[in-house]
mmCIF file of C-alpha atoms in Angstrom:
data_model
loop_
_atom_site.group_PDB
_atom_site.id
_atom_site.type_symbol
_atom_site.label_atom_id
_atom_site.label_comp_id
_atom_site.label_asym_id
_atom_site.label_seq_id
_atom_site.Cartn_x
_atom_site.Cartn_y
_atom_site.Cartn_z
ATOM 1 C CA MET X 1 0.979 -28.609 98.519
ATOM 2 C CA THR X 2 0.633 -25.067 98.685
ATOM 3 C CA ALA X 3 2.112 -23.116 101.241
ATOM 4 C CA LEU X 4 -0.884 -21.345 102.259
ATOM 5 C CA ALA X 5 -4.395 -21.690 103.275
ATOM 6 C CA CYS X 6 -7.560 -19.654 104.062
ATOM 7 C CA LEU X 7 -8.167 -20.794 107.650
ATOM 8 C CA GLY X 8 -12.290 -19.559 107.205
ATOM 9 C CA GLU X 9 -13.787 -18.156 104.044
ATOM 10 C CA ASN X 10 -15.119 -14.721 103.606
ATOM 11 C CA PRO X 11 -14.922 -13.505 100.692
ATOM 12 C CA ALA X 12 -16.495 -10.112 101.523
ATOM 13 C CA ALA X 13 -13.319 -9.578 103.557
ATOM 14 C CA ALA X 14 -11.681 -6.169 103.188
ATOM 15 C CA LEU X 15 -8.616 -7.656 104.091
ATOM 16 C CA ARG X 16 -6.940 -10.238 103.986
ATOM 17 C CA LEU X 17 -4.438 -11.591 107.403
ATOM 18 C CA ILE X 18 -1.540 -13.659 106.545
ATOM 19 C CA CYS X 19 -0.298 -15.506 109.891
ATOM 20 C CA PHE X 20 2.765 -17.264 110.230
ATOM 21 C CA PRO X 21 3.630 -19.511 113.149
ATOM 22 C CA HIS X 22 6.528 -19.831 115.246
ATOM 23 C CA SER X 23 9.221 -22.673 115.409
ATOM 24 C CA GLY X 24 7.611 -26.152 115.296
ATOM 25 C CA GLY X 25 4.198 -24.385 115.182
ATOM 26 C CA GLN X 26 1.385 -24.655 112.674
ATOM 27 C CA PRO X 27 -0.945 -22.531 111.117
ATOM 28 C CA GLY X 28 -3.928 -24.099 112.825
ATOM 29 C CA MET X 29 -3.191 -22.147 115.946
ATOM 30 C CA PHE X 30 -4.281 -18.869 114.534
ATOM 31 C CA ARG X 31 -7.567 -21.148 113.407
ATOM 32 C CA ARG X 32 -9.648 -19.223 116.598
ATOM 33 C CA TRP X 33 -8.970 -15.803 115.148
ATOM 34 C CA VAL X 34 -11.273 -16.588 112.326
ATOM 35 C CA ALA X 35 -14.097 -15.349 114.176
ATOM 36 C CA GLY X 36 -12.784 -12.938 116.283
ATOM 37 C CA LEU X 37 -11.461 -10.807 113.369
ATOM 38 C CA ALA X 38 -15.237 -11.558 111.195
ATOM 39 C CA PRO X 39 -16.402 -10.170 109.567
ATOM 40 C CA ASP X 40 -14.076 -7.672 107.878
ATOM 41 C CA VAL X 41 -10.886 -9.496 108.307
ATOM 42 C CA GLU X 42 -10.307 -13.148 106.573
ATOM 43 C CA VAL X 43 -7.378 -15.332 108.575
ATOM 44 C CA TRP X 44 -4.724 -17.258 106.337
ATOM 45 C CA GLY X 45 -1.974 -19.135 106.948
ATOM 46 C CA ALA X 46 1.134 -20.384 106.490
ATOM 47 C CA THR X 47 2.525 -23.775 106.595
ATOM 48 C CA LEU X 48 5.943 -24.673 106.108
ATOM 49 C CA PRO X 49 7.513 -27.759 104.142
ATOM 50 C CA GLY X 50 7.639 -31.281 106.143
ATOM 51 C CA ARG X 51 4.539 -30.925 108.468
ATOM 52 C CA ALA X 52 1.098 -30.845 108.345
ATOM 53 C CA ALA X 53 -0.378 -31.155 105.093
ATOM 54 C CA ARG X 54 3.018 -30.872 103.688
ATOM 55 C CA VAL X 55 4.277 -33.564 105.985
ATOM 56 C CA SER X 56 6.075 -35.486 102.824
ATOM 57 C CA GLU X 57 8.279 -32.399 102.019
ATOM 58 C CA PRO X 58 11.792 -31.659 102.480
ATOM 59 C CA PHE X 59 12.233 -29.186 105.509
ATOM 60 C CA ALA X 60 13.263 -25.593 104.205
ATOM 61 C CA ARG X 61 16.841 -25.104 104.839
ATOM 62 C CA GLN X 62 17.283 -21.886 102.965
ATOM 63 C CA TRP X 63 15.474 -18.433 103.355
ATOM 64 C CA SER X 64 15.482 -17.447 99.845
ATOM 65 C CA PRO X 65 13.706 -20.442 98.212
ATOM 66 C CA LEU X 66 10.993 -20.604 101.772
ATOM 67 C CA VAL X 67 10.459 -16.325 101.356
ATOM 68 C CA ALA X 68 10.109 -16.669 96.982
ATOM 69 C CA GLU X 69 7.732 -19.440 97.468
ATOM 70 C CA ILE X 70 5.464 -17.778 100.002
ATOM 71 C CA THR X 71 5.393 -14.675 98.408
ATOM 72 C CA ASP X 72 4.589 -16.162 95.343
ATOM 73 C CA ALA X 73 1.522 -18.175 97.254
ATOM 74 C CA VAL X 74 0.482 -14.737 98.108
ATOM 75 C CA LEU X 75 0.699 -12.821 94.450
ATOM 76 C CA ASP X 76 -0.918 -15.903 92.678
ATOM 77 C CA GLN X 77 -3.721 -17.072 95.690
ATOM 78 C CA VAL X 78 -4.182 -14.145 97.820
ATOM 79 C CA PRO X 79 -6.864 -11.153 96.484
ATOM 80 C CA GLY X 80 -7.229 -7.678 97.714
ATOM 81 C CA PRO X 81 -4.524 -5.856 100.095
ATOM 82 C CA VAL X 82 -2.822 -8.007 102.606
ATOM 83 C CA ALA X 83 -1.336 -7.562 105.909
ATOM 84 C CA LEU X 84 0.876 -10.203 107.979
ATOM 85 C CA PHE X 85 1.608 -11.264 111.170
ATOM 86 C CA GLY X 86 3.963 -13.502 112.833
ATOM 87 C CA HIS X 87 5.381 -14.592 115.719
ATOM 88 C CA SER X 88 8.933 -15.429 116.991
ATOM 89 C CA LEU X 89 10.690 -17.380 113.665
ATOM 90 C CA GLY X 90 7.299 -16.365 112.166
ATOM 91 C CA ALA X 91 7.837 -13.040 112.994
ATOM 92 C CA LEU X 92 11.207 -12.918 110.552
ATOM 93 C CA LEU X 93 9.338 -14.855 107.697
ATOM 94 C CA ALA X 94 6.648 -12.019 107.712
ATOM 95 C CA PHE X 95 9.144 -9.366 107.827
ATOM 96 C CA GLU X 96 10.795 -10.645 104.371
ATOM 97 C CA VAL X 97 8.108 -11.725 102.826
ATOM 98 C CA GLY X 98 7.026 -8.172 103.500
ATOM 99 C CA ARG X 99 9.881 -6.740 101.926
ATOM 100 C CA ALA X 100 9.315 -9.309 99.005
ATOM 101 C CA LEU X 101 5.955 -8.338 98.209
ATOM 102 C CA THR X 102 7.344 -4.897 98.266
ATOM 103 C CA LEU X 103 9.178 -5.025 95.827
ATOM 104 C CA ALA X 104 6.898 -7.291 93.506
ATOM 105 C CA GLY X 105 4.364 -3.952 93.891
ATOM 106 C CA ARG X 106 2.265 -5.279 96.303
ATOM 107 C CA ALA X 107 3.498 -3.945 99.755
ATOM 108 C CA PRO X 108 1.294 -5.119 102.684
ATOM 109 C CA GLU X 109 -1.108 -2.672 104.308
ATOM 110 C CA HIS X 110 0.186 -3.446 107.841
ATOM 111 C CA LEU X 111 3.462 -5.970 109.302
ATOM 112 C CA VAL X 112 2.600 -7.203 113.167
ATOM 113 C CA VAL X 113 5.450 -9.158 114.440
ATOM 114 C CA SER X 114 5.168 -10.788 117.749
ATOM 115 C CA ALA X 115 7.798 -12.059 120.156
ATOM 116 C CA ARG X 116 11.095 -11.759 118.292
ATOM 117 C CA ALA X 117 13.642 -8.806 118.354
ATOM 118 C CA THR X 118 14.672 -7.279 115.196
ATOM 119 C CA PRO X 119 15.735 -9.039 112.223
ATOM 120 C CA ALA X 120 19.842 -7.601 112.920
ATOM 121 C CA THR X 121 19.149 -9.401 116.956
ATOM 122 C CA PRO X 122 21.044 -12.963 116.341
ATOM 123 C CA TYR X 123 19.169 -15.808 117.476
ATOM 124 C CA PRO X 124 19.572 -16.023 121.148
ATOM 125 C CA LEU X 125 19.812 -20.016 122.129
ATOM 126 C CA THR X 126 22.471 -22.552 120.744
ATOM 127 C CA LEU X 127 20.816 -25.174 119.455
ATOM 128 C CA PRO X 128 22.213 -28.930 121.072
ATOM 129 C CA ASP X 129 23.132 -32.203 118.981
ATOM 130 C CA GLY X 130 20.483 -34.351 121.174
ATOM 131 C CA ASP X 131 16.589 -33.911 120.574
ATOM 132 C CA GLU X 132 16.041 -34.214 124.489
ATOM 133 C CA GLU X 133 18.647 -31.753 125.250
ATOM 134 C CA LEU X 134 16.953 -29.652 122.286
ATOM 135 C CA ILE X 135 13.735 -29.704 124.034
ATOM 136 C CA ASP X 136 15.170 -29.025 127.693
ATOM 137 C CA ALA X 137 16.972 -26.097 125.966
ATOM 138 C CA VAL X 138 13.487 -24.697 124.689
ATOM 139 C CA ASP X 139 11.426 -25.273 127.169
ATOM 140 C CA ARG X 140 14.173 -23.551 129.539
ATOM 141 C CA VAL X 141 14.104 -20.605 127.580
ATOM 142 C CA TYR X 142 10.917 -20.076 126.054
ATOM 143 C CA GLN X 143 9.063 -21.852 128.162
ATOM 144 C CA GLY X 144 6.537 -23.397 125.384
ATOM 145 C CA ILE X 145 6.712 -27.582 125.226
ATOM 146 C CA PRO X 146 2.936 -28.311 126.534
ATOM 147 C CA ALA X 147 3.538 -31.046 129.065
ATOM 148 C CA ALA X 148 1.384 -33.886 127.405
ATOM 149 C CA LEU X 149 3.890 -33.198 125.026
ATOM 150 C CA ARG X 150 7.186 -33.740 126.554
ATOM 151 C CA ASP X 151 5.685 -37.094 128.544
ATOM 152 C CA SER X 152 5.174 -38.680 125.164
ATOM 153 C CA PRO X 153 7.901 -40.335 123.434
ATOM 154 C CA GLU X 154 6.207 -41.115 120.472
ATOM 155 C CA LEU X 155 4.854 -37.472 120.030
ATOM 156 C CA LEU X 156 8.384 -36.496 120.838
ATOM 157 C CA ARG X 157 10.266 -38.163 118.148
ATOM 158 C CA LEU X 158 7.694 -36.455 115.886
ATOM 159 C CA PHE X 159 7.892 -32.968 116.987
ATOM 160 C CA ALA X 160 11.872 -33.051 117.648
ATOM 161 C CA PRO X 161 12.649 -32.989 113.620
ATOM 162 C CA VAL X 162 10.206 -30.422 112.973
ATOM 163 C CA LEU X 163 11.342 -28.452 115.653
ATOM 164 C CA ARG X 164 15.388 -28.404 114.980
ATOM 165 C CA ALA X 165 14.396 -27.644 111.589
ATOM 166 C CA ASP X 166 12.894 -24.661 112.431
ATOM 167 C CA LEU X 167 15.108 -23.372 114.930
ATOM 168 C CA GLU X 168 17.799 -24.096 112.399
ATOM 169 C CA LEU X 169 16.177 -22.147 109.737
ATOM 170 C CA ALA X 170 16.013 -19.232 112.839
ATOM 171 C CA VAL X 171 19.475 -19.628 113.467
ATOM 172 C CA SER X 172 20.975 -19.287 109.923
ATOM 173 C CA TYR X 173 19.191 -16.464 109.417
ATOM 174 C CA VAL X 174 21.343 -13.678 108.216
ATOM 175 C CA PHE X 175 19.658 -9.924 108.162
ATOM 176 C CA ARG X 176 20.726 -7.926 104.936
ATOM 177 C CA PRO X 177 20.565 -4.358 105.092
ATOM 178 C CA GLY X 178 17.959 -2.381 102.572
ATOM 179 C CA PRO X 179 14.866 0.339 102.125
ATOM 180 C CA PRO X 180 12.666 0.415 105.486
ATOM 181 C CA LEU X 181 9.172 -1.288 104.233
ATOM 182 C CA SER X 182 6.943 1.457 103.671
ATOM 183 C CA CYS X 183 3.362 -0.074 105.875
ATOM 184 C CA PRO X 184 3.388 0.564 109.446
ATOM 185 C CA ILE X 185 5.132 -2.328 111.559
ATOM 186 C CA THR X 186 3.401 -3.118 115.031
ATOM 187 C CA ALA X 187 5.367 -4.997 117.380
ATOM 188 C CA LEU X 188 4.001 -7.149 120.200
ATOM 189 C CA GLY X 189 5.290 -9.255 122.843
ATOM 190 C CA GLY X 190 4.910 -10.188 126.169
ATOM 191 C CA THR X 191 5.881 -8.679 129.464
ATOM 192 C CA ASP X 192 8.133 -11.597 131.316
ATOM 193 C CA ASP X 193 9.497 -13.204 127.641
ATOM 194 C CA PRO X 194 13.173 -13.119 128.582
ATOM 195 C CA THR X 195 14.058 -13.294 125.040
ATOM 196 C CA VAL X 196 12.424 -9.575 123.984
ATOM 197 C CA SER X 197 12.262 -6.852 125.981
ATOM 198 C CA GLU X 198 10.555 -3.690 125.499
ATOM 199 C CA ALA X 199 13.479 -1.768 124.327
ATOM 200 C CA GLU X 200 14.265 -4.528 121.482
ATOM 201 C CA LEU X 201 10.099 -4.670 120.063
ATOM 202 C CA SER X 202 10.673 -0.990 119.727
ATOM 203 C CA ALA X 203 13.327 -1.235 117.995
ATOM 204 C CA TRP X 204 11.697 -2.844 114.536
ATOM 205 C CA ARG X 205 10.055 1.189 114.155
ATOM 206 C CA ARG X 206 13.797 1.839 112.548
ATOM 207 C CA HIS X 207 12.265 -0.690 109.710
ATOM 208 C CA THR X 208 9.358 1.308 108.375
ATOM 209 C CA SER X 209 9.082 4.414 107.000
ATOM 210 C CA GLY X 210 5.610 4.471 108.147
ATOM 211 C CA ALA X 211 3.781 4.674 111.111
ATOM 212 C CA PHE X 212 4.678 2.265 114.202
ATOM 213 C CA ALA X 213 3.400 1.357 117.948
ATOM 214 C CA SER X 214 4.128 -1.231 120.259
ATOM 215 C CA ALA X 215 2.453 -3.265 122.999
ATOM 216 C CA ARG X 216 2.885 -5.791 125.422
ATOM 217 C CA PHE X 217 0.743 -8.074 127.260
ATOM 218 C CA PRO X 218 1.202 -9.923 130.451
ATOM 219 C CA GLY X 219 2.700 -13.730 129.776
ATOM 220 C CA GLY X 220 5.856 -15.255 128.611
ATOM 221 C CA HIS X 221 6.983 -15.852 124.984
ATOM 222 C CA PHE X 222 3.706 -17.648 124.222
ATOM 223 C CA TYR X 223 0.892 -15.080 125.588
ATOM 224 C CA LEU X 224 -0.532 -15.051 122.796
ATOM 225 C CA ASP X 225 -3.115 -17.696 124.180
ATOM 226 C CA ALA X 226 -3.855 -16.323 127.211
ATOM 227 C CA ALA X 227 -4.277 -12.361 125.810
ATOM 228 C CA GLU X 228 -6.183 -13.260 122.932
ATOM 229 C CA ARG X 229 -8.894 -11.438 122.845
ATOM 230 C CA PRO X 230 -7.244 -7.978 124.005
ATOM 231 C CA VAL X 231 -4.433 -9.567 121.204
ATOM 232 C CA LEU X 232 -7.610 -9.765 118.883
ATOM 233 C CA ASP X 233 -8.029 -6.276 119.733
ATOM 234 C CA THR X 234 -5.082 -4.630 119.221
ATOM 235 C CA LEU X 235 -5.267 -6.479 115.295
ATOM 236 C CA TRP X 236 -8.243 -4.593 114.531
ATOM 237 C CA ARG X 237 -7.350 -0.999 115.772
ATOM 238 C CA CYS X 238 -4.032 -1.850 113.815
ATOM 239 C CA LEU X 239 -6.160 -2.528 110.863
ATOM 240 C CA ALA X 240 -9.704 -1.019 110.997
ATOM 241 C CA PRO X 241 -7.976 2.925 110.270
ATOM 242 C CA ARG X 242 -7.271 2.228 106.492
ATOM 243 C CA HIS X 243 -10.161 0.534 105.585
ATOM 244 C CA ALA X 244 -13.016 1.467 107.532
ATOM 245 C CA LEU X 245 -13.605 -1.354 109.282
ATOM 246 C CA THR X 246 -16.519 -2.067 112.197
ATOM 247 C CA ARG X 247 -15.647 -3.677 114.899
ATOM 248 C CA SER X 248 -18.264 -6.875 115.774
ATOM 249 C CA SER X 249 -19.861 -6.417 119.316
ATOM 250 C CA SER X 250 -19.511 -10.153 119.544
#
């Protein structure tokens, strides 16, 4: 199965926004953005191996093949200009895909990173061996494990391997210095996220030779749900200048 899927077709869109979810996340979390960014931005989601339609595939264990797979998918499947959005683990993946697209001669129009310190910052959590301990540790730091999932042994049994695989990928990431991206970068975060300070968000400016901006919203690591409207408005302001997009009144 392909790594990318369009979450809501819009052939007349001026720009395609490719979204990368957090550890354990699914691209469906961005489906609500389709209407919020219509009519000029078409939203795509990235699916890592081992979940959703790719559940039969082995988890990604190495960064280089994963980045190459997604980059090839963008080049082969996604028409026109693209921008990239990534949340937490997804921010690192979006950054590396942005680098690879630039080397391939198709630099992204914009990179938006969310809830992640700069690529040179090590992952902030040591992963315990047991699944229950892993869930407890992640929930303690990120406060992102829904009560319904915690209360269901069956759901936890299915979710824990996906979460562990993604976190192991995050821990294994090694930043390799290189030229800054040419596209603008916008760094977003939650005001109450203990893993990413305002200064750490601002440090993303060193990874672009273009424009840089940062913004924080009320909430913790998973501020996107509660702050969806202001986040979408911010995305619109990021993407509109280059493409003269007209904000819908809806």
